[in-house]
PDB file of N, CA and C in Angstrom:
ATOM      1  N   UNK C  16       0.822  -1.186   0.000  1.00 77.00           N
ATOM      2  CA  UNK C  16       0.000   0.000   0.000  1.00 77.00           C
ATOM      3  C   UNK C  16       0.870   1.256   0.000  1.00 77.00           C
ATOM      4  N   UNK C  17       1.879   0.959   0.594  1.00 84.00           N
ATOM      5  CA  UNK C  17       3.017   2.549   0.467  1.00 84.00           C
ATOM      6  C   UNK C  17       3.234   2.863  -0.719  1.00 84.00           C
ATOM      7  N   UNK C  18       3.963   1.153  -1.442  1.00 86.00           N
ATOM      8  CA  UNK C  18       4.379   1.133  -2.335  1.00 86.00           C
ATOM      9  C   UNK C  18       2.843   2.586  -3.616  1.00 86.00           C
ATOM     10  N   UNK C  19       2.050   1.631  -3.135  1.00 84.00           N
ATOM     11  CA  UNK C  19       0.907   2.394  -3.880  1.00 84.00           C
ATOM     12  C   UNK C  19       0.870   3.805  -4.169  1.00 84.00           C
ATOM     13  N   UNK C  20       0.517   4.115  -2.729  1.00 86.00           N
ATOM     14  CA  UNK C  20       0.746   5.191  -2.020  1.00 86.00           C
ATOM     15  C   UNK C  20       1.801   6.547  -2.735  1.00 86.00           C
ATOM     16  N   UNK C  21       2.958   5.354  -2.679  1.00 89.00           N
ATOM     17  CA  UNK C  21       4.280   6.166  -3.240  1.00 89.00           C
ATOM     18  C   UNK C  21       3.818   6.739  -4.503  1.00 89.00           C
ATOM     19  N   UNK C  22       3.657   5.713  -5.253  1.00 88.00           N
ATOM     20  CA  UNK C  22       3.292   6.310  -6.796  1.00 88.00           C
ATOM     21  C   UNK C  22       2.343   6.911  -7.374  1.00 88.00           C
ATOM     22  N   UNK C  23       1.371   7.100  -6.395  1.00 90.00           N
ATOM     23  CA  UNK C  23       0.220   8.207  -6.802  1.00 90.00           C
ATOM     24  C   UNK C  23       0.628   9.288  -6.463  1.00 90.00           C
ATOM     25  N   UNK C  24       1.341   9.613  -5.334  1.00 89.00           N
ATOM     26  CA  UNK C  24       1.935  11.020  -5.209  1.00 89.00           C
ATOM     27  C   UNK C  24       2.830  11.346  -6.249  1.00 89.00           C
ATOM     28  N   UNK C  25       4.177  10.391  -6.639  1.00 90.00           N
ATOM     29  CA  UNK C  25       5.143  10.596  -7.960  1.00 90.00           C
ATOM     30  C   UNK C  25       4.314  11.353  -8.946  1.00 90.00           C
ATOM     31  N   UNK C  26       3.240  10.231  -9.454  1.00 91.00           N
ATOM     32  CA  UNK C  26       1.880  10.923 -10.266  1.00 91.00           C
ATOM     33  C   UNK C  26       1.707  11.792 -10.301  1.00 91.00           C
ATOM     34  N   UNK C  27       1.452  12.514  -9.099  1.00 92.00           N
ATOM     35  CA  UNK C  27       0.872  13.591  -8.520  1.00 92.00           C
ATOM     36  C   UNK C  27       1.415  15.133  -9.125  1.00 92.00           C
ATOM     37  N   UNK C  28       2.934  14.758  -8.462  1.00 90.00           N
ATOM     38  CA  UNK C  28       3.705  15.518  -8.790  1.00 90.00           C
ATOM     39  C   UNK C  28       4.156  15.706  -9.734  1.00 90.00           C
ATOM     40  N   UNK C  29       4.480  15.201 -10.647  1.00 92.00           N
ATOM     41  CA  UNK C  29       4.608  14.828 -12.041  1.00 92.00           C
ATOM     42  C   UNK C  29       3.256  15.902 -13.107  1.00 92.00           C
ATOM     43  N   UNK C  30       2.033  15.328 -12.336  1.00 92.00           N
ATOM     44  CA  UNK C  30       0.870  16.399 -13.057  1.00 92.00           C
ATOM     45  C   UNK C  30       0.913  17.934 -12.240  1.00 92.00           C
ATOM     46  N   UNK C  31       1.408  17.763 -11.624  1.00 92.00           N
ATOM     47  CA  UNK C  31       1.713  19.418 -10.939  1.00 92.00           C
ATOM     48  C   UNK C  31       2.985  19.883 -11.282  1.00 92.00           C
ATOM     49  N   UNK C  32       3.867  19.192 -11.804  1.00 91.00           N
ATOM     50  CA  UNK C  32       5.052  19.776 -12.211  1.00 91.00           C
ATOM     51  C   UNK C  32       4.545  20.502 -14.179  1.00 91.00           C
ATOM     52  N   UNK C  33       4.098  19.486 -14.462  1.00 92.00           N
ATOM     53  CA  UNK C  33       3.928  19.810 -16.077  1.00 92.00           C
ATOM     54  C   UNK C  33       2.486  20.528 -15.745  1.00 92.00           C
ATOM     55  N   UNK C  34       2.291  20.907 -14.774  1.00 92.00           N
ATOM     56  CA  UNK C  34       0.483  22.026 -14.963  1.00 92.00           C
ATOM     57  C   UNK C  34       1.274  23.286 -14.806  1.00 92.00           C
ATOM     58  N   UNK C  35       2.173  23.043 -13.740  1.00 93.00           N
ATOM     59  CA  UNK C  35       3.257  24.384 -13.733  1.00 93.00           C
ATOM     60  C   UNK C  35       4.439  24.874 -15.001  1.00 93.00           C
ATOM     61  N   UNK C  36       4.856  24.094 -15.820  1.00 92.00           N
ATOM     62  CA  UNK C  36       4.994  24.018 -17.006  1.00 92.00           C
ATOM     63  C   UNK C  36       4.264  25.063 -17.876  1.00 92.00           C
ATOM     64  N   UNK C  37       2.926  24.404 -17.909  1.00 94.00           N
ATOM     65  CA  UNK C  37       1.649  24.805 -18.685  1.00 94.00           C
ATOM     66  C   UNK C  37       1.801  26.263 -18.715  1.00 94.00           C
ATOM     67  N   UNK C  38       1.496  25.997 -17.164  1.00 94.00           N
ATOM     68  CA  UNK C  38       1.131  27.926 -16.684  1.00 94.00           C
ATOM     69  C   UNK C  38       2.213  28.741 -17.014  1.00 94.00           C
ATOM     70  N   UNK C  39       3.669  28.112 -16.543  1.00 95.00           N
ATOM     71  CA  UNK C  39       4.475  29.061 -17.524  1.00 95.00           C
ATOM     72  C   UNK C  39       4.681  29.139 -18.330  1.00 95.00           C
ATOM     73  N   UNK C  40       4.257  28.302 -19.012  1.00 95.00           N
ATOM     74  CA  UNK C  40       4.463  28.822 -20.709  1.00 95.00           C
ATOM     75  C   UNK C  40       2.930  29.672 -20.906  1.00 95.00           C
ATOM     76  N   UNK C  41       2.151  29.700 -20.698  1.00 96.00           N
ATOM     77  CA  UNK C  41       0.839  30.449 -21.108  1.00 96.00           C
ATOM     78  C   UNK C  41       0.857  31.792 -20.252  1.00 96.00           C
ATOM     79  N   UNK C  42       1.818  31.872 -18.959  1.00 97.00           N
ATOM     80  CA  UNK C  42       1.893  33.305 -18.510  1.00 97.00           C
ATOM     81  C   UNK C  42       2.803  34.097 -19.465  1.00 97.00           C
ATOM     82  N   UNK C  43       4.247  33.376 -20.062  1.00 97.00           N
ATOM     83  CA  UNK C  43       4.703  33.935 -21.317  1.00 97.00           C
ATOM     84  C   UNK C  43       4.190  34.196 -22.324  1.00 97.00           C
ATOM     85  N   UNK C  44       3.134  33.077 -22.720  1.00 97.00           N
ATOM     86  CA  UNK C  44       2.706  33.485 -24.159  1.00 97.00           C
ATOM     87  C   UNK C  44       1.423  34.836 -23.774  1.00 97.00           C
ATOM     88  N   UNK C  45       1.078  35.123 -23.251  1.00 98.00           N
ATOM     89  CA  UNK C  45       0.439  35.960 -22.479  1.00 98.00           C
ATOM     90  C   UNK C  45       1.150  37.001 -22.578  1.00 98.00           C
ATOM     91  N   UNK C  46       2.198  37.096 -21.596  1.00 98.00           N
ATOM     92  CA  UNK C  46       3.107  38.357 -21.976  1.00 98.00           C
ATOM     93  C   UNK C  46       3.937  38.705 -23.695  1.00 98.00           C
ATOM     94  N   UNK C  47       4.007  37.971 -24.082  1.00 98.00           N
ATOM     95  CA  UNK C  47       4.528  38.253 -25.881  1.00 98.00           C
ATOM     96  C   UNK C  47       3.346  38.714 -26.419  1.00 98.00           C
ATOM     97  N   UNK C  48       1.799  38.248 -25.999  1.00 98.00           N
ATOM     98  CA  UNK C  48       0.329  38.937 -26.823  1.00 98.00           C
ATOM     99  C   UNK C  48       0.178  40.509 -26.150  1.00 98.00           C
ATOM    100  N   UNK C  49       0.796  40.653 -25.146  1.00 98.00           N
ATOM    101  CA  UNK C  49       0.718  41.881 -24.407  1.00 98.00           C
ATOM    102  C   UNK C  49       1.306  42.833 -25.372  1.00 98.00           C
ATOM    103  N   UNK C  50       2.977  42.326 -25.059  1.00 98.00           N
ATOM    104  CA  UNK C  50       3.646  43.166 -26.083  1.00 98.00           C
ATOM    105  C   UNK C  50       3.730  43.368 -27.353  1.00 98.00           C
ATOM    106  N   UNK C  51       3.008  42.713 -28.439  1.00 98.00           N
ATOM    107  CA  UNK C  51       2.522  42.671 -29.344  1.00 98.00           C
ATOM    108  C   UNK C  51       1.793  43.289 -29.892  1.00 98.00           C
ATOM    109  N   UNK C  52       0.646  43.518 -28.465  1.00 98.00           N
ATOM    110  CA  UNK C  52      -0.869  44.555 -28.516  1.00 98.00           C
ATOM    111  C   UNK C  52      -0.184  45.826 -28.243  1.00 98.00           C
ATOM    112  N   UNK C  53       1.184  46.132 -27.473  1.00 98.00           N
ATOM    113  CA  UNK C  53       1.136  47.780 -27.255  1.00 98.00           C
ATOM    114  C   UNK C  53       2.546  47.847 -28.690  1.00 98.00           C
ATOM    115  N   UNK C  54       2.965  47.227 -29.164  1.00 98.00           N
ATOM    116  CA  UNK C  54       3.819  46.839 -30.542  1.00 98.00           C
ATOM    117  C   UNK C  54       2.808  47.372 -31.634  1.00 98.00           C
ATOM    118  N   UNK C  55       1.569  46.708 -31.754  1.00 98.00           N
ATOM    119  CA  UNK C  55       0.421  47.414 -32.438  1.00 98.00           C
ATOM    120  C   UNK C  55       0.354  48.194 -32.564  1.00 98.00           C
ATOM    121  N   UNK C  56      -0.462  48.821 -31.052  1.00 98.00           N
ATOM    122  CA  UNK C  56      -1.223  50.116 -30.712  1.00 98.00           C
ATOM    123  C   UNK C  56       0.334  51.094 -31.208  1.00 98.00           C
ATOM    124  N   UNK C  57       1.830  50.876 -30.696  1.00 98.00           N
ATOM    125  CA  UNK C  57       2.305  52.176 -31.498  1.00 98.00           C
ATOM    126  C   UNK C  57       2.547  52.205 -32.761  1.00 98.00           C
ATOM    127  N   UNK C  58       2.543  50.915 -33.163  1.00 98.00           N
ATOM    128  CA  UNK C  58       2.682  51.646 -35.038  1.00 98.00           C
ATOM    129  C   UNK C  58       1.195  51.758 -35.488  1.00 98.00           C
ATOM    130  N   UNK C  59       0.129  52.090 -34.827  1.00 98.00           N
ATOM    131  CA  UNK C  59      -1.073  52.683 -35.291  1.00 98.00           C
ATOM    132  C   UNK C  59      -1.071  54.166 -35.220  1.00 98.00           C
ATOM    133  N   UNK C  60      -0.476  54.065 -34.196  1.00 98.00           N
ATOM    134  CA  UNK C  60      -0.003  55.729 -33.951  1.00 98.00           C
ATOM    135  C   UNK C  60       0.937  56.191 -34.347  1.00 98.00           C
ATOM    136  N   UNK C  61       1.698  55.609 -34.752  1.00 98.00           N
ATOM    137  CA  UNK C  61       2.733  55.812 -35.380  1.00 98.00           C
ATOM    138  C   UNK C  61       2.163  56.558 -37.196  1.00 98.00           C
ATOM    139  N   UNK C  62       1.402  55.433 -37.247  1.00 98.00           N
ATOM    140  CA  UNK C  62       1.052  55.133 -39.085  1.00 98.00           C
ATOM    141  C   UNK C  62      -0.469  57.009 -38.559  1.00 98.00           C
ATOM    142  N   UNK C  63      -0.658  56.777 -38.090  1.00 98.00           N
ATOM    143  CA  UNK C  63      -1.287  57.889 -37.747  1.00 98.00           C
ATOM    144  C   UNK C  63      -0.858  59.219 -38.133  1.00 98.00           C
ATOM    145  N   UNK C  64      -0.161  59.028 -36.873  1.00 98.00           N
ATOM    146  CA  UNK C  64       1.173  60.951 -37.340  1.00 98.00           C
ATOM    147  C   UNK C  64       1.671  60.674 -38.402  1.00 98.00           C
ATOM    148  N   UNK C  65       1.650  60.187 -39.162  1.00 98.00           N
ATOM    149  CA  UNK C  65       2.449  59.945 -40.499  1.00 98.00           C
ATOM    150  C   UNK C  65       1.325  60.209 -41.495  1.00 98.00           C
ATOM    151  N   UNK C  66      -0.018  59.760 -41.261  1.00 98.00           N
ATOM    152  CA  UNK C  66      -0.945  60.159 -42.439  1.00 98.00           C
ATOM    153  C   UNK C  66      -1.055  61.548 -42.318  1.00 98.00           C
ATOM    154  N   UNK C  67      -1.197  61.996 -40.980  1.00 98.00           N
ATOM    155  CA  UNK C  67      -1.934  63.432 -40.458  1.00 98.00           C
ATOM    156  C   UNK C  67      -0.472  64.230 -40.883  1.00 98.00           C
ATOM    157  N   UNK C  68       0.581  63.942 -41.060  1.00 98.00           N
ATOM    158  CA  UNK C  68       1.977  64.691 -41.982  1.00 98.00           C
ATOM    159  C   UNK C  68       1.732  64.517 -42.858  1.00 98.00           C
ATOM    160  N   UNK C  69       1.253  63.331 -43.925  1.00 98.00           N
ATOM    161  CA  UNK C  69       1.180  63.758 -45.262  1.00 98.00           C
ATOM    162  C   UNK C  69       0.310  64.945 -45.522  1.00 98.00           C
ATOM    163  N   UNK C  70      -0.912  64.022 -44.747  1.00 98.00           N
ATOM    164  CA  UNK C  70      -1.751  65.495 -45.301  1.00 98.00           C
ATOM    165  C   UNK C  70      -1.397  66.675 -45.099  1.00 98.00           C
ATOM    166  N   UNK C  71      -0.935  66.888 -43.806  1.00 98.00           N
ATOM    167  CA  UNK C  71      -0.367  68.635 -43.860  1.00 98.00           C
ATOM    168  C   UNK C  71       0.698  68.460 -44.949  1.00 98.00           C
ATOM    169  N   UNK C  72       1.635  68.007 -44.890  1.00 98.00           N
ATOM    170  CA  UNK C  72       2.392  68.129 -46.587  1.00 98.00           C
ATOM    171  C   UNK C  72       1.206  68.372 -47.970  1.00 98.00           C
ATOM    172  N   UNK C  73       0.699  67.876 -47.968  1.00 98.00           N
ATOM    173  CA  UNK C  73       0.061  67.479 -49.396  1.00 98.00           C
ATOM    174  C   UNK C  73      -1.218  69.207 -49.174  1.00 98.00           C
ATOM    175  N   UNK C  74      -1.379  69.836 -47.888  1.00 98.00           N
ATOM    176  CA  UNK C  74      -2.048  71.230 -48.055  1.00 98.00           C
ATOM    177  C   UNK C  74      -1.058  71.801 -48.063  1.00 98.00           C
ATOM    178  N   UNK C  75      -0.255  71.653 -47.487  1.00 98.00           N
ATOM    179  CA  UNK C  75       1.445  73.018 -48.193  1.00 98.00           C
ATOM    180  C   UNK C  75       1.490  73.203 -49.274  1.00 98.00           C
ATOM    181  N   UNK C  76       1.856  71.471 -50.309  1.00 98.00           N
ATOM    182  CA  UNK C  76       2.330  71.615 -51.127  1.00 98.00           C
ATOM    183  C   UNK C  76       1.441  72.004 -52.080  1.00 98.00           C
ATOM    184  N   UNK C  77      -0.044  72.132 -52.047  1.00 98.00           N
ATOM    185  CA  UNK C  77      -1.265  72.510 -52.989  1.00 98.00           C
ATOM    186  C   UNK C  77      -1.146  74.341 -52.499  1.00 98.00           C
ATOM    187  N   UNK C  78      -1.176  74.921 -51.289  1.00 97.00           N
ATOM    188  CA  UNK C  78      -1.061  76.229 -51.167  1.00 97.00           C
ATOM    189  C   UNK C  78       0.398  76.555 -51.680  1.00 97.00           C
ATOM    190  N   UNK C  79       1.318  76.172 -52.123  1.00 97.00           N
ATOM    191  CA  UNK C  79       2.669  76.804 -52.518  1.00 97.00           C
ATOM    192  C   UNK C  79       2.060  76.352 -54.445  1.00 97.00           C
ATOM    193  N   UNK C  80       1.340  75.158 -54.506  1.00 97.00           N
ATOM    194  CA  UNK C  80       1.081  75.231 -56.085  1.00 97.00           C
ATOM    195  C   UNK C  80       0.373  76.655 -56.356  1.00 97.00           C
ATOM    196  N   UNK C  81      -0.698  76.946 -55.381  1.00 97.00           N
ATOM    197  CA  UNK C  81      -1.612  78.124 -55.700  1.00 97.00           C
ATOM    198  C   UNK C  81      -0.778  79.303 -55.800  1.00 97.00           C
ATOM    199  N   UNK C  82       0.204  79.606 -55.027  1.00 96.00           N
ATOM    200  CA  UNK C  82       0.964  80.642 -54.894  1.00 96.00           C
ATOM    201  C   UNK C  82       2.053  80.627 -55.926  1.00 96.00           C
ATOM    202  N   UNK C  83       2.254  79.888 -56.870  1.00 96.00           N
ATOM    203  CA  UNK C  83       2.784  79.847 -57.672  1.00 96.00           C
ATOM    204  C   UNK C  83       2.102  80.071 -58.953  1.00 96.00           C
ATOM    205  N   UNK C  84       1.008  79.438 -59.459  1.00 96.00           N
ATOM    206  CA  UNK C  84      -0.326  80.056 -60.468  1.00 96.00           C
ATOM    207  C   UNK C  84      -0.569  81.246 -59.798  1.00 96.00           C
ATOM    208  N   UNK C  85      -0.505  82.061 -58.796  1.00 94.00           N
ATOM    209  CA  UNK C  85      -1.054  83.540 -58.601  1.00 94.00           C
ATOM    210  C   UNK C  85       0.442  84.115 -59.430  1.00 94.00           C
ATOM    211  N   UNK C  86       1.782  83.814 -58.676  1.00 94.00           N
ATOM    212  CA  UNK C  86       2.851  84.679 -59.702  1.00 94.00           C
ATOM    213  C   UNK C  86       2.931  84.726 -60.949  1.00 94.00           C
ATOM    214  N   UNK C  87       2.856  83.314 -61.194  1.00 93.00           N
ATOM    215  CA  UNK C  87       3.052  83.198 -63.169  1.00 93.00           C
ATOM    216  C   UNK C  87       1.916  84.104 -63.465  1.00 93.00           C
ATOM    217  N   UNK C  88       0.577  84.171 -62.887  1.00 91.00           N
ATOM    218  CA  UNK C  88      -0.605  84.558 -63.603  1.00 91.00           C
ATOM    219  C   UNK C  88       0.141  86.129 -62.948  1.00 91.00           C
ATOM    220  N   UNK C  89       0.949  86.744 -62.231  1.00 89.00           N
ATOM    221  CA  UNK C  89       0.569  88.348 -61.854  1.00 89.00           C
ATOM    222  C   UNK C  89       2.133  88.352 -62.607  1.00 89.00           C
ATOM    223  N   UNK C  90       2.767  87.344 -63.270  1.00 87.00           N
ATOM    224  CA  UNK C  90       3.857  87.948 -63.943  1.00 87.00           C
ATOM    225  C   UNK C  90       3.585  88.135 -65.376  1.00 87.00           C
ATOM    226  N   UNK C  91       2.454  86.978 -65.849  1.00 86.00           N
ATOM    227  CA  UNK C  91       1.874  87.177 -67.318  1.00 86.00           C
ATOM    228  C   UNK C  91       1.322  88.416 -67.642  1.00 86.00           C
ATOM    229  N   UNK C  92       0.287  88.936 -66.586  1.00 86.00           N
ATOM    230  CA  UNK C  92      -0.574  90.229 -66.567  1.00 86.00           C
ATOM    231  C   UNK C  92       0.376  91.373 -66.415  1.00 86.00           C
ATOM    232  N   UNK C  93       1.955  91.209 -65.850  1.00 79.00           N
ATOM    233  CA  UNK C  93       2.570  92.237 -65.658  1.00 79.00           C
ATOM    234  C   UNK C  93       3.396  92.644 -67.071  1.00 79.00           C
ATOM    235  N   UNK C  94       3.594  91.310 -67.716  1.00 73.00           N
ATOM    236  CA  UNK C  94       4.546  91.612 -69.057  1.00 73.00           C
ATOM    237  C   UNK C  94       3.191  91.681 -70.048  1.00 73.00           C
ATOM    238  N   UNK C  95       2.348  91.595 -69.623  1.00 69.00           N
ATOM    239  CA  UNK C  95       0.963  92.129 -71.097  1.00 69.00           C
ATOM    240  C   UNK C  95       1.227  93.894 -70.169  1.00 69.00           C
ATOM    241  N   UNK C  96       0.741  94.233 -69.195  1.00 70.00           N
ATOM    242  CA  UNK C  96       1.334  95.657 -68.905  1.00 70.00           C
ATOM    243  C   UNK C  96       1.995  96.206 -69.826  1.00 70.00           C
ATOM    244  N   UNK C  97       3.482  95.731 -69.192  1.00 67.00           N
ATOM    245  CA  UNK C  97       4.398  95.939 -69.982  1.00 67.00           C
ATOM    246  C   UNK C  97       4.602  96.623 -71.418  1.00 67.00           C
ATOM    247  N   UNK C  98       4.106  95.000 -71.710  1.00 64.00           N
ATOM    248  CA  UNK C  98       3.933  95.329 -73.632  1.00 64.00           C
ATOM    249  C   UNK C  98       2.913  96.357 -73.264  1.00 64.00           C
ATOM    250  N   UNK C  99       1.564  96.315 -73.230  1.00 60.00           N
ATOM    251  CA  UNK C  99       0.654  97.696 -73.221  1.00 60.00           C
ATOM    252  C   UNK C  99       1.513  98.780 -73.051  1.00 60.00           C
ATOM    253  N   UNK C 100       2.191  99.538 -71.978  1.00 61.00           N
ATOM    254  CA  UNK C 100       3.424 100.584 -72.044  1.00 61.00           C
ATOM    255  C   UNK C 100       4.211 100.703 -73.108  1.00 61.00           C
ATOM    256  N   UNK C 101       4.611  99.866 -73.804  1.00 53.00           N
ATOM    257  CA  UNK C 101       5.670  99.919 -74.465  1.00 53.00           C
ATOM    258  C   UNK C 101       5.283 100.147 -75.630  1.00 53.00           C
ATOM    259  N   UNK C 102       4.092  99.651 -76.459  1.00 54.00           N
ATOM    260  CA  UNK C 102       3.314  99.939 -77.288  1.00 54.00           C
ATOM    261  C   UNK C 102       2.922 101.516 -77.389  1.00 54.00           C
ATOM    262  N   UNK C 103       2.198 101.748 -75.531  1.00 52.00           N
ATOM    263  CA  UNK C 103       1.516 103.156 -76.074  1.00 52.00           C
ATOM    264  C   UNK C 103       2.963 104.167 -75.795  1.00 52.00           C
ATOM    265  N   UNK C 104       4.359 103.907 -75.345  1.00 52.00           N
ATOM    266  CA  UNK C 104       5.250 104.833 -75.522  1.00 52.00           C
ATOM    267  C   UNK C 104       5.670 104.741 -76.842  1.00 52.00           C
ATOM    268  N   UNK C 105       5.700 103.371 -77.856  1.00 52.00           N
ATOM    269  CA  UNK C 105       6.340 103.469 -78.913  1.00 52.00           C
ATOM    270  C   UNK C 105       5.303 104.457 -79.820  1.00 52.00           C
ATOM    271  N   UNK C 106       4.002 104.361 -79.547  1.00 52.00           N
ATOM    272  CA  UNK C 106       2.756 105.328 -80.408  1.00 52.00           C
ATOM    273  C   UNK C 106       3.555 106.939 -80.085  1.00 52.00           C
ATOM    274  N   UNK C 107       3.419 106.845 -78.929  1.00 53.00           N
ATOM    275  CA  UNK C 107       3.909 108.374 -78.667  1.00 53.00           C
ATOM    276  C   UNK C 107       4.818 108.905 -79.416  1.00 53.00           C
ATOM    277  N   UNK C 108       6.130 108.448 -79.271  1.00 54.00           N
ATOM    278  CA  UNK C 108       7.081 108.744 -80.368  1.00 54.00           C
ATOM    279  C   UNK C 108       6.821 109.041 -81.534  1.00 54.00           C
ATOM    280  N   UNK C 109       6.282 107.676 -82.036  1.00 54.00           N
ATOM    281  CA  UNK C 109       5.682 107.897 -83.491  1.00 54.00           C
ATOM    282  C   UNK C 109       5.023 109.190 -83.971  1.00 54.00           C
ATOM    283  N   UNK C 110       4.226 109.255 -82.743  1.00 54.00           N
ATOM    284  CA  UNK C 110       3.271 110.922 -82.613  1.00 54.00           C
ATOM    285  C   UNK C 110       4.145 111.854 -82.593  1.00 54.00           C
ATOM    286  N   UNK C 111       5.265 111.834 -81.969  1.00 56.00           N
ATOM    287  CA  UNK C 111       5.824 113.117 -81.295  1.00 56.00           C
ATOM    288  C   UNK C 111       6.604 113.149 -83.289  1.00 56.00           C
ATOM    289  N   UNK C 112       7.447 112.020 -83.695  1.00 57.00           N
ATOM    290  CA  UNK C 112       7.995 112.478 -85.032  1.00 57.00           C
ATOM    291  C   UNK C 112       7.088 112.482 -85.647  1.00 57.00           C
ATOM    292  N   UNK C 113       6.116 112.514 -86.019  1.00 56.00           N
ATOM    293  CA  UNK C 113       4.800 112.943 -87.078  1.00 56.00           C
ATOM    294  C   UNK C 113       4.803 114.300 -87.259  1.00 56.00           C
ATOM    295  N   UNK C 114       4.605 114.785 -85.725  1.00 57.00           N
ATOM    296  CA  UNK C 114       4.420 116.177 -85.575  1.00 57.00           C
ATOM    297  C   UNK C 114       5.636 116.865 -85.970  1.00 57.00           C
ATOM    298  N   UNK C 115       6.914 116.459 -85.604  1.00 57.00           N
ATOM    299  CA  UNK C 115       7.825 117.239 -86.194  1.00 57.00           C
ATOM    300  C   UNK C 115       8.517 117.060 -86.876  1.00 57.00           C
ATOM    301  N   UNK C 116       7.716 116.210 -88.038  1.00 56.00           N
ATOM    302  CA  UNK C 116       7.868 116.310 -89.227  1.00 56.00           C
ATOM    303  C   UNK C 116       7.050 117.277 -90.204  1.00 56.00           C
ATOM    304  N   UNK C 117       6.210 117.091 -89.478  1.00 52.00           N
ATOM    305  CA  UNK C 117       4.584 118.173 -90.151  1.00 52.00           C
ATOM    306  C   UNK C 117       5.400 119.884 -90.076  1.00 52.00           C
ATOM    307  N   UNK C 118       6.266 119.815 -88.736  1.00 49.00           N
ATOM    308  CA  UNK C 118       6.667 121.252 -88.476  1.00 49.00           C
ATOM    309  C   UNK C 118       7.727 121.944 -89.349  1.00 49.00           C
TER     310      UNK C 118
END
């Protein structure tokens, strides 16, 4: 009966040694799903500030396009000026030797 005895406890221990096993390996794998989940959560946030930068890039770079169609367009309107001036000074001349030629 010891004999018996003996080996149901061996048993015993044996299923309490490998339940403790168990548990440590499932309190680890536990902790690797932990770190995994806050591994996640920062490259969500991560991938986050990174969209919310493009987009502020991508409204810069559309307000510096606009500000660039306002110059070309106020440098086109400035050399039609231009020519307009240059035209009505070249008339003038023309006028001014007409007249003193007439004289």
């Amino acid at each position: 009966e010891d004999s018996l005895r003996s080996a149901e406890i061996h048993h015993a221990r044996e299923h309490a040694a490998e339940d403790a096993g168990y548990k440590a390996k499932c309190e680890a794998a536990e902790a690797q799903v932990h770190r995994a989940e806050k591994l996640v959560q920062s490259y969500a946030q991560q991938a986050s500030a990174a969209q919310a930068a493009t987009r502020e890039t991508e409204r810069e770079a559309e307000r510096l396009r606009q500000v660039v169609e306002e110059m070309k367009e106020e440098k086109r309107s400035g050399v039609a000026d231009l020519g307009g001036q240059h035209q009505s000074a070249a008339g003038s001349d023309e006028t001014e030797q007409q007249q003193q030629q007439q004289q």
